[in-house]
Amino acid sequence: MITKRQSTETGTSSICIHQECLQHIPHSNWAYLYNKEVIHLRVRTRKGEVDRVIALTGDKYDWESYHHELPMRKVASGRFYDYWQTGVVPDHRRFSYAFRFHAGQQTVWLTETGVYDEAPEAPNGFFDRPYVHEIDLFAPPEWAKSAVFYQIMPDRFANGDPGNDPEDTAGWGEAPTVDNFFGGDLQGIIDKLDYLEDLGITAIYLTPIFEAPTNHKYDTLDYKKVDPHFGDLELLKRLVQEAHDRGIRIVLDAVFNHISANSPQFKDVIEHGEQSRYADWFHIHSFPVEVREGKPNYDAFGFFEQMPKLNTANPETREYLLDIAEYWLKEVGMDGWRLDVANEIDHAFWREFRKRIKAIHPEAFIIGEVWNDSLRWLEGDQFDSVMNYPLSDRLLEFLNSDSIDADSFSAQIGHLLMRYPQQANEVMFNLLASHDTPRLLTLLGGDKRKLKLATAFLFTFPGTPGIFYGDEIGLEGEGDPDCRKCMVWDEAKQDRGLHASYRELIALRRNHPALRTGEFQFIRANANEKAFIYERYNDQEHLIVWMNPAEQPVTLSLKLEGSWQDALDDTPAAASGDTVQMELPPFGYRILVKIK
């Protein structure tokens, strides 16, 4: 007999497991195809309550011959919940499944039909995966897992050709304003490719390079023309080719949410009103087009009247933009798109965008600018990645706060990792600062110890790390426009020690595959402590990262099996069975590695 026992508010159930905390959602980031063979299953339990979880899997047409019990690993813990995961390789590309939970002497089962305190008759009422179709696999570009990105604002990086400078170009290194120009260009980037290669950069994300009236170029005039102050089509092709010759990929910035108010299309609407052939290219509430009390009578990016929002549901507008996206891939052979204000454009547009882009270049990397939970865009039909501002927010808040302990921080990180399928986590565009935020060093109060620690976390955490130009030499700056200052090329004015730290961490990530695609797990993250330890590992190697984000030195202990070395200087660190006493200075870190 099967007995179903629902949770009660009074807690009178004899089962100690809080059944209301058990959660699994089929066909989601809780049950997804990870690669061509493995399906990941995830389930949630109350934090610290369950000792073991077993996934019961098998073929519904012949359960007796094809059923398995798979132990699940606790992969993350949030503030209230633990999260468990296992990988299933079905015998016949289909399977049914349920979960069994053990807490002390208590056992309960979770199926699609409910929670039971006696074993249900398998596979009746179990969750079901009717058939696994390879075409449904969400597979971001493999190269992105190993990439180290470097974000460049062309006007501020390097002036390689003073002959194309705008009128009244400011002196290099003067204070940036919202509307001044410094003459940086594509030739300047080409001239500095050796610098980027030496640093270890393998991909460049360029903010917009198409013709626009501003220094930032997010108000496009002509999507099919390189801005003359940056160069021309042939120079862009040369940049892409010379970068590729060094193993560096190029990702361009697409601004499809809005266009310049000075664009031919919007100017036609201003002139002809409702009779304009472009009237439905925009979201205009009334005619004539006008701005009253600082607010336009049309939708715009924010309330910026110079950036009217495009109507991507209009077939002509949509085709115009999709043609542009295809054109640049075909014309210059770059490696992907970063999509500005991507969350304000309809999902139907992005689904078509992905189909068209991947048809031309299956390995093109599609990065959306979404600042919040982005699961809707990361299910395999739209983006490969998003800019992971939630990660940077939590890390920087933790480093700047005395009130957040390691337990709370690990809970926040665990919650972030459970938002998305693992293959999405492996290519999340992890950044600590950008052209839309204050400089990293400024965000950390000018403390370079904190900056080095934050960067060490970035390069040892799952995802694709990105550097905003100049952070690696200690540039400071408040929000826009101060964060968009000129790159400093005089080595005497650079922090070369900081640069060496970045270079060392990039090399570490390059040399250890487990830091790119290995499993991640906190080993120690206690309440009322700031210091913490986590691990990255795969079948070949195992790394342990020790961090002390506090003003006081700390000593942490951990028993280690096998022979370990310091990952940064290759010196012996521990022998098998040793309990290691790791002494960490304020905002210090150590990284140990063991080859299996």
Coordinates of C-alpha atoms in Angstrom, one line a residue:
M1 CA 0.0 0.0 0.0
I2 CA 1.3 3.5 -0.9
T3 CA 0.7 6.1 1.7
K4 CA 0.9 9.8 0.8
R5 CA 1.6 12.1 3.7
Q6 CA 1.4 15.8 3.1
S7 CA 3.4 18.3 5.1
T8 CA 1.6 20.0 8.0
E9 CA 2.1 23.4 9.6
T10 CA 1.8 21.8 13.1
G11 CA 4.7 19.5 12.5
T12 CA 2.8 16.5 13.7
S13 CA 4.1 14.2 11.0
S14 CA 6.3 11.4 12.2
I15 CA 8.7 12.1 9.3
C16 CA 11.3 14.6 10.2
I17 CA 12.1 15.6 6.6
H18 CA 10.2 18.8 5.8
Q19 CA 8.3 17.6 2.8
E20 CA 7.3 21.1 1.8
C21 CA 10.9 21.9 1.1
L22 CA 11.4 19.2 -1.4
Q23 CA 11.3 20.5 -4.9
H24 CA 12.0 19.2 -8.4
I25 CA 10.8 20.8 -11.7
P26 CA 11.0 18.5 -14.8
H27 CA 12.1 19.9 -18.2
S28 CA 13.9 22.9 -16.7
N29 CA 17.2 23.9 -15.1
W30 CA 16.4 21.1 -12.6
A31 CA 16.3 18.4 -15.4
Y32 CA 18.2 19.1 -18.5
L33 CA 20.4 17.6 -21.2
Y34 CA 24.0 18.5 -20.3
N35 CA 25.8 16.9 -23.2
K36 CA 24.9 14.3 -25.9
E37 CA 24.8 11.5 -23.3
V38 CA 24.2 12.9 -19.9
I39 CA 21.0 14.4 -18.4
H40 CA 21.4 16.3 -15.1
L41 CA 18.8 15.9 -12.4
R42 CA 18.6 18.4 -9.5
V43 CA 16.5 18.3 -6.4
R44 CA 16.1 20.6 -3.4
T45 CA 15.9 19.8 0.3
R46 CA 15.8 21.8 3.5
K47 CA 19.3 23.0 4.5
G48 CA 21.3 20.6 6.6
E49 CA 18.4 18.1 7.0
V50 CA 18.9 15.3 4.6
D51 CA 21.9 12.9 4.8
R52 CA 21.6 11.2 1.4
V53 CA 19.5 11.5 -1.8
I54 CA 19.2 8.7 -4.3
A55 CA 17.8 9.2 -7.9
L56 CA 15.8 6.1 -8.9
T57 CA 15.9 5.9 -12.7
G58 CA 14.8 3.3 -15.3
D59 CA 13.0 2.4 -18.5
K60 CA 9.2 2.6 -18.1
Y61 CA 8.8 -0.1 -20.6
D62 CA 11.0 -2.6 -18.8
W63 CA 11.8 -1.3 -15.3
E64 CA 12.9 -4.7 -14.1
S65 CA 15.7 -5.0 -16.6
Y66 CA 16.8 -1.4 -16.7
H67 CA 16.7 0.5 -13.4
H68 CA 19.4 2.1 -11.4
E69 CA 20.0 3.8 -8.1
L70 CA 22.2 6.9 -8.5
P71 CA 23.7 8.7 -5.5
M72 CA 23.2 12.4 -5.8
R73 CA 25.9 14.9 -4.7
K74 CA 25.2 18.0 -2.7
V75 CA 26.4 20.6 -5.2
A76 CA 25.3 23.8 -3.4
S77 CA 23.6 25.2 -0.4
G78 CA 21.6 28.4 -0.2
R79 CA 20.3 30.2 2.9
F80 CA 17.4 27.8 3.4
Y81 CA 18.0 24.8 1.1
D82 CA 20.5 22.3 -0.1
Y83 CA 20.7 21.4 -3.8
W84 CA 21.6 17.9 -5.0
Q85 CA 22.6 16.8 -8.5
T86 CA 23.5 13.6 -10.5
G87 CA 24.0 12.7 -14.1
V88 CA 21.9 10.1 -15.8
V89 CA 23.0 8.1 -18.9
P90 CA 19.8 6.4 -20.0
D91 CA 19.9 2.9 -21.4
H92 CA 17.6 3.7 -24.3
R93 CA 17.5 7.5 -24.6
R94 CA 14.4 7.6 -22.3
F95 CA 13.9 7.1 -18.6
S96 CA 11.5 7.7 -15.7
Y97 CA 12.7 8.8 -12.3
A98 CA 12.0 9.6 -8.7
F99 CA 14.0 10.6 -5.7
R100 CA 14.5 8.9 -2.3
F101 CA 15.6 11.0 0.7
H102 CA 17.3 9.7 3.8
A103 CA 17.5 11.6 7.1
G104 CA 18.7 9.5 10.0
Q105 CA 16.2 6.6 10.2
Q106 CA 13.6 8.4 8.1
T107 CA 13.0 7.8 4.3
V108 CA 10.6 9.5 2.0
W109 CA 10.1 9.4 -1.8
L110 CA 9.3 12.2 -4.2
T111 CA 7.6 11.4 -7.5
E112 CA 5.6 13.6 -10.0
T113 CA 2.4 12.7 -8.1
G114 CA 3.6 13.6 -4.6
V115 CA 5.7 12.8 -1.5
Y116 CA 5.4 9.3 0.1
D117 CA 6.6 7.6 3.2
E118 CA 6.5 4.2 1.7
A119 CA 8.2 3.1 -1.5
P120 CA 5.9 3.7 -4.5
E121 CA 5.5 1.0 -7.1
A122 CA 7.9 2.0 -9.9
P123 CA 7.5 3.6 -12.3
N124 CA 3.9 4.5 -11.6
G125 CA 3.6 8.2 -11.1
F126 CA 7.3 8.8 -11.7
F127 CA 8.7 11.9 -13.5
D128 CA 9.2 11.0 -17.1
R129 CA 11.7 11.9 -19.8
P130 CA 9.9 10.3 -22.9
Y131 CA 12.9 10.6 -25.3
V132 CA 16.2 12.5 -25.3
H133 CA 16.7 14.5 -28.5
E134 CA 20.2 15.6 -29.3
I135 CA 18.8 18.6 -31.3
D136 CA 17.4 20.0 -28.0
L137 CA 20.9 20.1 -26.4
F138 CA 21.9 23.6 -25.3
A139 CA 25.5 23.7 -26.3
P140 CA 27.4 27.0 -26.0
P141 CA 30.6 27.3 -28.0
E142 CA 33.3 25.1 -26.6
W143 CA 35.9 27.8 -27.0
A144 CA 34.1 30.2 -24.7
K145 CA 34.7 27.8 -21.7
S146 CA 38.5 28.6 -22.0
A147 CA 38.3 32.2 -23.1
V148 CA 39.6 35.2 -21.1
F149 CA 37.8 38.3 -22.4
Y150 CA 39.1 41.9 -22.4
Q151 CA 36.5 44.7 -22.9
I152 CA 37.7 47.7 -24.9
M153 CA 36.0 51.1 -25.5
P154 CA 37.8 52.0 -28.8
D155 CA 37.9 55.7 -28.2
R156 CA 39.7 55.3 -24.9
F157 CA 42.1 52.4 -25.5
A158 CA 44.8 53.6 -27.9
N159 CA 45.2 56.2 -30.6
G160 CA 46.9 54.4 -33.5
D161 CA 46.0 56.9 -36.3
P162 CA 45.8 60.6 -35.3
G163 CA 44.7 61.3 -38.9
N164 CA 41.2 60.1 -38.2
D165 CA 40.7 62.0 -34.9
P166 CA 37.5 63.9 -34.4
E167 CA 37.6 67.7 -34.3
D168 CA 38.6 69.2 -30.9
T169 CA 40.0 65.8 -29.7
A170 CA 41.0 66.0 -26.0
G171 CA 44.6 65.3 -24.9
W172 CA 45.1 61.7 -24.1
G173 CA 44.6 61.1 -20.4
E174 CA 42.6 64.3 -19.7
A175 CA 39.4 64.0 -17.6
P176 CA 36.6 62.2 -19.6
T177 CA 33.3 63.9 -20.0
V178 CA 30.0 62.7 -21.4
D179 CA 30.8 64.2 -24.8
N180 CA 34.6 64.5 -25.4
F181 CA 36.7 62.4 -27.7
F182 CA 40.2 61.1 -27.3
G183 CA 41.0 59.6 -30.7
G184 CA 41.2 55.9 -29.9
D185 CA 40.7 53.7 -32.9
L186 CA 41.0 50.3 -34.4
Q187 CA 44.6 50.9 -35.4
G188 CA 45.4 51.5 -31.8
I189 CA 43.9 48.1 -30.8
I190 CA 45.9 46.4 -33.6
D191 CA 49.1 48.1 -32.2
K192 CA 48.4 46.7 -28.8
L193 CA 47.6 43.1 -29.7
D194 CA 51.0 42.0 -28.5
Y195 CA 50.3 43.5 -25.1
L196 CA 47.0 41.6 -24.9
E197 CA 48.6 38.4 -26.1
D198 CA 51.3 38.7 -23.5
L199 CA 48.7 39.3 -20.8
G200 CA 47.0 36.1 -21.8
I201 CA 43.8 37.5 -23.4
T202 CA 42.1 35.1 -25.8
A203 CA 39.0 37.2 -26.7
I204 CA 38.2 40.9 -27.1
Y205 CA 34.7 42.4 -26.6
L206 CA 34.5 45.8 -28.4
T207 CA 31.8 48.3 -27.4
P208 CA 30.1 49.6 -30.6
I209 CA 32.2 50.5 -33.5
F210 CA 29.5 51.5 -36.0
E211 CA 28.9 55.1 -37.1
A212 CA 27.4 57.2 -34.3
P213 CA 27.7 60.8 -33.1
T214 CA 28.8 60.0 -29.5
N215 CA 32.1 58.8 -28.1
H216 CA 30.4 55.6 -26.8
K217 CA 28.6 54.8 -30.1
Y218 CA 25.5 53.3 -28.5
D219 CA 23.3 55.6 -30.6
T220 CA 23.9 54.1 -34.1
L221 CA 23.5 56.1 -37.3
D222 CA 24.6 53.5 -39.8
Y223 CA 24.9 49.8 -38.7
K224 CA 26.8 48.8 -41.9
K225 CA 29.5 51.4 -41.6
V226 CA 32.5 51.5 -39.3
D227 CA 32.7 54.8 -37.6
P228 CA 35.2 56.9 -39.6
H229 CA 36.9 58.1 -36.4
F230 CA 37.7 54.4 -35.7
G231 CA 38.7 53.4 -39.2
D232 CA 37.0 51.5 -42.0
L233 CA 35.9 48.1 -43.1
E234 CA 39.3 47.0 -44.3
L235 CA 40.9 48.0 -41.0
L236 CA 38.3 46.1 -39.1
K237 CA 39.0 43.0 -41.3
R238 CA 42.7 43.5 -40.5
L239 CA 42.0 43.7 -36.8
V240 CA 40.0 40.5 -36.9
Q241 CA 42.7 38.7 -38.9
E242 CA 45.6 39.8 -36.8
A243 CA 43.8 38.9 -33.6
H244 CA 42.9 35.5 -35.0
D245 CA 46.6 35.0 -35.9
R246 CA 47.4 35.4 -32.2
G247 CA 44.6 33.1 -31.1
I248 CA 42.4 36.0 -30.0
R249 CA 38.7 36.1 -30.9
I250 CA 36.6 39.3 -31.6
V251 CA 33.1 39.9 -30.3
L252 CA 31.3 43.0 -31.5
D253 CA 28.5 45.0 -29.7
A254 CA 25.0 45.0 -31.3
V255 CA 22.7 47.8 -30.3
F256 CA 19.3 46.5 -31.6
N257 CA 17.1 47.9 -28.8
H258 CA 17.4 51.5 -30.0
I259 CA 18.9 53.7 -32.7
S260 CA 20.1 57.3 -32.9
A261 CA 17.4 60.0 -33.2
N262 CA 19.6 61.4 -36.0
S263 CA 19.3 58.1 -38.0
P264 CA 17.7 58.4 -41.4
Q265 CA 14.8 56.3 -40.3
F266 CA 13.8 58.4 -37.2
K267 CA 14.5 61.7 -39.1
D268 CA 12.0 60.5 -41.7
V269 CA 9.4 59.9 -39.0
I270 CA 10.1 63.4 -37.6
E271 CA 9.6 64.9 -41.1
H272 CA 6.6 62.9 -42.3
G273 CA 4.9 61.8 -39.1
E274 CA 2.3 59.1 -39.5
Q275 CA 2.9 59.0 -43.2
S276 CA 6.5 57.9 -42.8
R277 CA 7.3 54.4 -44.1
Y278 CA 9.3 54.1 -40.8
A279 CA 6.5 55.1 -38.4
D280 CA 5.9 51.6 -37.2
W281 CA 9.6 51.0 -36.8
F282 CA 9.3 52.8 -33.4
H283 CA 6.9 52.9 -30.5
I284 CA 5.4 56.3 -31.0
H285 CA 2.4 57.3 -28.8
S286 CA 1.2 60.4 -30.7
F287 CA 2.2 62.6 -33.6
P288 CA 4.0 64.8 -34.2
V289 CA 7.1 63.4 -32.5
E290 CA 8.1 65.7 -29.6
V291 CA 9.7 66.0 -26.2
R292 CA 7.7 67.6 -23.4
E293 CA 9.2 68.4 -20.0
G294 CA 12.1 66.2 -20.7
K295 CA 10.0 63.2 -21.7
P296 CA 9.6 62.0 -25.3
N297 CA 6.2 60.9 -26.6
Y298 CA 7.9 57.7 -27.9
D299 CA 9.6 54.8 -26.1
A300 CA 13.3 55.2 -25.8
F301 CA 16.2 53.7 -23.9
G302 CA 15.3 55.0 -20.5
F303 CA 14.0 58.5 -21.2
F304 CA 17.0 59.4 -23.5
E305 CA 15.3 61.2 -26.3
Q306 CA 18.3 60.6 -28.6
M307 CA 17.9 56.8 -28.4
P308 CA 14.4 55.9 -29.7
K309 CA 13.4 52.3 -29.2
L310 CA 13.1 50.1 -32.2
N311 CA 9.9 48.0 -32.7
T312 CA 11.5 44.6 -33.3
A313 CA 8.0 43.0 -33.7
N314 CA 7.7 44.9 -37.0
P315 CA 8.7 42.5 -39.8
E316 CA 10.7 45.2 -41.7
T317 CA 12.5 46.3 -38.6
R318 CA 13.3 42.8 -37.6
E319 CA 14.6 41.9 -41.0
Y320 CA 16.7 45.0 -41.2
L321 CA 18.4 44.2 -37.9
L322 CA 18.8 40.5 -38.6
D323 CA 20.4 41.3 -41.9
I324 CA 23.0 43.5 -40.1
A325 CA 23.8 40.7 -37.6
E326 CA 24.4 38.3 -40.5
Y327 CA 26.3 40.9 -42.6
W328 CA 29.1 41.4 -40.2
L329 CA 29.6 37.7 -39.5
K330 CA 29.9 37.1 -43.2
E331 CA 31.9 40.2 -44.0
V332 CA 34.6 40.2 -41.3
G333 CA 34.4 36.7 -39.8
M334 CA 34.2 37.9 -36.2
D335 CA 33.3 35.4 -33.4
G336 CA 30.1 36.6 -31.8
W337 CA 27.8 39.4 -30.6
R338 CA 27.3 41.1 -27.3
L339 CA 23.7 42.3 -27.3
D340 CA 23.0 45.7 -25.7
V341 CA 19.9 46.1 -23.5
A342 CA 18.9 42.6 -24.6
N343 CA 16.2 42.1 -21.9
E344 CA 14.1 44.9 -23.4
I345 CA 13.8 43.1 -26.8
D346 CA 11.1 40.4 -27.5
H347 CA 12.1 36.8 -27.2
A348 CA 10.7 36.0 -30.6
F349 CA 13.3 38.3 -32.1
W350 CA 16.2 36.6 -30.2
R351 CA 15.0 33.1 -31.2
E352 CA 15.2 34.1 -34.8
F353 CA 18.5 35.9 -34.2
R354 CA 20.1 32.7 -32.8
K355 CA 18.9 30.6 -35.7
R356 CA 20.3 33.0 -38.3
I357 CA 23.6 33.5 -36.5
K358 CA 24.3 29.9 -35.8
A359 CA 23.4 28.9 -39.4
I360 CA 26.3 31.1 -40.5
H361 CA 28.8 30.4 -37.6
P362 CA 27.8 27.6 -35.2
E363 CA 30.6 28.6 -32.8
A364 CA 29.6 32.3 -32.7
F365 CA 29.3 33.3 -29.0
I366 CA 26.0 35.2 -28.2
I367 CA 26.2 37.3 -25.0
G368 CA 23.1 39.2 -23.7
E369 CA 23.2 42.2 -21.5
V370 CA 20.8 41.1 -18.8
W371 CA 21.4 42.3 -15.2
N372 CA 19.0 39.9 -13.4
D373 CA 17.9 36.3 -13.4
S374 CA 18.3 35.3 -17.1
L375 CA 17.0 31.7 -17.3
R376 CA 14.4 32.6 -20.0
W377 CA 17.3 33.6 -22.3
L378 CA 19.5 30.6 -21.4
E379 CA 17.5 27.6 -22.4
G380 CA 19.2 26.9 -25.7
D381 CA 17.0 28.9 -28.0
Q382 CA 18.3 32.5 -27.5
F383 CA 21.7 33.3 -25.9
D384 CA 24.8 31.4 -24.9
S385 CA 25.7 33.6 -22.0
V386 CA 24.8 36.8 -20.2
M387 CA 26.8 39.4 -18.4
N388 CA 26.9 38.1 -14.8
Y389 CA 26.4 41.3 -12.8
P390 CA 24.7 39.3 -10.0
L391 CA 28.0 37.5 -9.3
S392 CA 30.0 40.8 -9.2
D393 CA 27.4 42.5 -7.0
R394 CA 27.6 39.7 -4.4
L395 CA 31.3 39.3 -4.5
L396 CA 32.0 43.0 -4.1
E397 CA 29.4 43.5 -1.4
F398 CA 31.0 40.6 0.5
L399 CA 34.5 42.1 0.2
N400 CA 33.4 45.5 1.3
S401 CA 31.2 44.4 4.2
D402 CA 32.0 43.3 7.7
S403 CA 28.5 41.9 8.3
I404 CA 28.5 39.2 5.6
D405 CA 30.1 36.0 6.7
A406 CA 31.4 33.1 4.6
D407 CA 28.3 31.0 5.2
S408 CA 26.1 33.8 3.8
F409 CA 28.4 34.4 0.9
S410 CA 28.5 30.7 -0.1
A411 CA 24.7 30.6 0.2
Q412 CA 24.4 33.4 -2.3
I413 CA 26.9 31.8 -4.7
G414 CA 25.1 28.5 -4.4
H415 CA 21.8 30.1 -5.3
L416 CA 23.4 31.8 -8.4
L417 CA 24.8 28.5 -9.6
M418 CA 21.4 26.7 -9.3
R419 CA 19.8 29.4 -11.5
Y420 CA 21.1 27.9 -14.7
P421 CA 22.1 24.6 -16.3
Q422 CA 25.7 23.7 -15.7
Q423 CA 26.7 24.4 -19.4
A424 CA 25.4 27.9 -19.0
N425 CA 27.4 28.4 -15.8
E426 CA 30.5 27.3 -17.6
V427 CA 30.3 30.2 -20.1
M428 CA 28.7 32.9 -18.0
F429 CA 30.3 36.2 -18.8
N430 CA 31.8 36.9 -15.4
L431 CA 32.9 40.5 -15.0
L432 CA 33.8 42.6 -12.0
A433 CA 33.3 46.0 -13.6
S434 CA 32.5 47.5 -17.0
H435 CA 31.8 50.8 -18.8
D436 CA 28.4 50.9 -16.9
T437 CA 29.9 50.7 -13.4
P438 CA 32.6 52.5 -11.4
R439 CA 36.1 51.0 -11.9
L440 CA 36.9 47.8 -9.9
L441 CA 39.6 49.4 -7.8
T442 CA 37.2 52.3 -7.0
L443 CA 34.4 49.9 -6.1
L444 CA 36.9 48.3 -3.6
G445 CA 37.8 51.5 -2.0
G446 CA 41.2 51.7 -3.6
D447 CA 42.4 48.6 -1.8
K448 CA 44.6 46.6 -4.2
R449 CA 44.7 43.6 -1.8
K450 CA 40.9 43.3 -2.3
L451 CA 41.3 43.7 -6.0
K452 CA 43.8 40.9 -6.2
L453 CA 41.6 38.6 -4.1
A454 CA 38.5 39.4 -6.2
T455 CA 40.4 38.7 -9.4
A456 CA 41.7 35.4 -7.9
F457 CA 38.1 34.4 -7.3
L458 CA 37.1 35.4 -10.8
F459 CA 39.7 33.3 -12.4
T460 CA 39.1 30.2 -10.3
F461 CA 35.3 30.3 -10.4
P462 CA 33.1 28.6 -13.1
G463 CA 32.4 30.8 -16.1
T464 CA 34.2 33.0 -18.7
P465 CA 36.2 35.8 -17.0
G466 CA 36.2 39.3 -18.4
I467 CA 38.5 42.2 -17.7
F468 CA 37.6 45.9 -18.3
Y469 CA 40.5 47.5 -20.0
G470 CA 42.9 49.1 -17.5
D471 CA 41.7 47.3 -14.4
E472 CA 44.8 45.2 -14.7
I473 CA 47.1 48.2 -14.2
G474 CA 45.1 49.9 -11.5
L475 CA 42.9 52.4 -13.3
E476 CA 40.4 54.1 -10.9
G477 CA 37.2 56.0 -11.7
E478 CA 33.7 56.6 -10.5
G479 CA 30.6 56.0 -12.7
D480 CA 30.2 57.2 -16.2
P481 CA 32.0 59.1 -17.6
D482 CA 34.8 58.8 -15.1
C483 CA 35.1 55.0 -15.5
R484 CA 35.7 55.5 -19.2
K485 CA 39.0 57.2 -19.0
C486 CA 41.9 56.6 -21.3
M487 CA 44.2 53.6 -21.0
V488 CA 47.6 54.4 -19.5
W489 CA 50.4 53.1 -21.6
D490 CA 53.4 54.7 -19.7
E491 CA 54.6 51.7 -17.7
A492 CA 56.0 54.0 -15.1
K493 CA 52.4 55.1 -14.3
Q494 CA 51.0 51.5 -14.4
D495 CA 50.9 49.2 -11.4
R496 CA 53.1 46.5 -12.8
G497 CA 52.7 44.3 -9.7
L498 CA 49.0 44.2 -10.3
H499 CA 49.5 43.5 -13.9
A500 CA 51.8 40.6 -13.0
S501 CA 49.1 39.2 -10.7
Y502 CA 46.5 39.3 -13.5
R503 CA 49.0 37.6 -15.9
E504 CA 49.8 34.9 -13.3
L505 CA 46.1 34.1 -12.7
I506 CA 45.3 34.0 -16.4
A507 CA 48.2 31.6 -16.9
L508 CA 46.9 29.5 -14.0
R509 CA 43.5 29.2 -15.6
R510 CA 45.0 28.3 -18.9
N511 CA 47.2 25.6 -17.5
H512 CA 44.5 23.9 -15.4
P513 CA 41.4 22.6 -17.2
A514 CA 39.6 22.0 -13.9
L515 CA 39.4 25.8 -13.5
R516 CA 37.5 26.0 -16.8
T517 CA 35.1 23.1 -16.7
G518 CA 35.7 21.2 -13.5
E519 CA 33.2 20.8 -10.6
F520 CA 32.9 23.6 -8.0
Q521 CA 32.2 23.0 -4.3
F522 CA 32.7 25.0 -1.1
I523 CA 34.7 22.9 1.5
R524 CA 34.6 25.4 4.3
A525 CA 32.3 28.4 4.7
N526 CA 31.3 28.9 8.3
A527 CA 29.0 31.4 10.0
N528 CA 30.8 34.2 11.9
E529 CA 33.9 33.7 9.8
K530 CA 35.1 35.5 6.7
A531 CA 37.7 33.1 5.4
F532 CA 36.5 30.2 3.2
I533 CA 37.8 27.3 1.1
Y534 CA 36.5 25.8 -2.1
E535 CA 37.6 23.3 -4.7
R536 CA 37.6 22.7 -8.4
Y537 CA 38.2 19.3 -9.8
N538 CA 37.9 16.9 -12.7
D539 CA 39.1 13.4 -13.4
Q540 CA 42.7 14.5 -13.9
E541 CA 43.3 17.2 -11.3
H542 CA 42.1 18.7 -8.1
L543 CA 42.6 22.3 -6.9
I544 CA 41.8 23.9 -3.6
V545 CA 41.5 27.6 -3.1
W546 CA 41.9 29.2 0.3
M547 CA 40.8 32.8 0.7
N548 CA 40.9 35.3 3.6
P549 CA 38.7 38.4 2.8
A550 CA 39.4 40.1 6.1
E551 CA 41.7 42.7 7.7
Q552 CA 43.0 40.1 10.2
P553 CA 45.4 37.2 9.4
V554 CA 43.8 33.7 9.7
T555 CA 45.0 30.1 10.0
L556 CA 42.8 27.4 8.4
S557 CA 43.2 23.7 8.8
L558 CA 42.4 21.0 6.3
K559 CA 43.4 17.3 6.0
L560 CA 44.6 16.5 2.6
E561 CA 45.2 13.1 0.9
G562 CA 47.8 12.8 -1.8
S563 CA 50.7 15.1 -2.7
W564 CA 49.9 18.7 -3.3
Q565 CA 51.8 21.6 -4.7
D566 CA 51.3 25.4 -4.6
A567 CA 49.6 26.0 -8.0
L568 CA 51.3 29.4 -8.5
D569 CA 54.9 28.5 -7.8
D570 CA 54.9 24.6 -8.1
T571 CA 56.5 24.2 -4.6
P572 CA 55.5 21.2 -2.5
A573 CA 52.6 22.0 -0.1
A574 CA 51.4 18.9 1.5
A575 CA 52.0 15.1 1.7
S576 CA 49.3 12.5 1.9
G577 CA 47.4 12.5 5.2
D578 CA 48.8 15.8 6.3
T579 CA 46.6 18.3 8.1
V580 CA 47.7 21.5 6.5
Q581 CA 47.8 24.7 8.6
M582 CA 47.3 27.4 6.0
E583 CA 48.3 30.9 7.2
L584 CA 46.7 33.6 5.2
P585 CA 47.5 37.3 5.5
P586 CA 44.7 39.9 5.3
F587 CA 43.0 39.6 1.9
G588 CA 45.5 36.8 1.0
Y589 CA 44.9 33.6 -0.9
R590 CA 46.6 30.3 -1.7
I591 CA 45.9 27.8 -4.4
L592 CA 46.9 24.1 -4.1
V593 CA 46.8 21.5 -6.8
K594 CA 47.0 17.7 -7.0
I595 CA 47.4 15.8 -10.2
K596 CA 45.3 12.6 -9.9

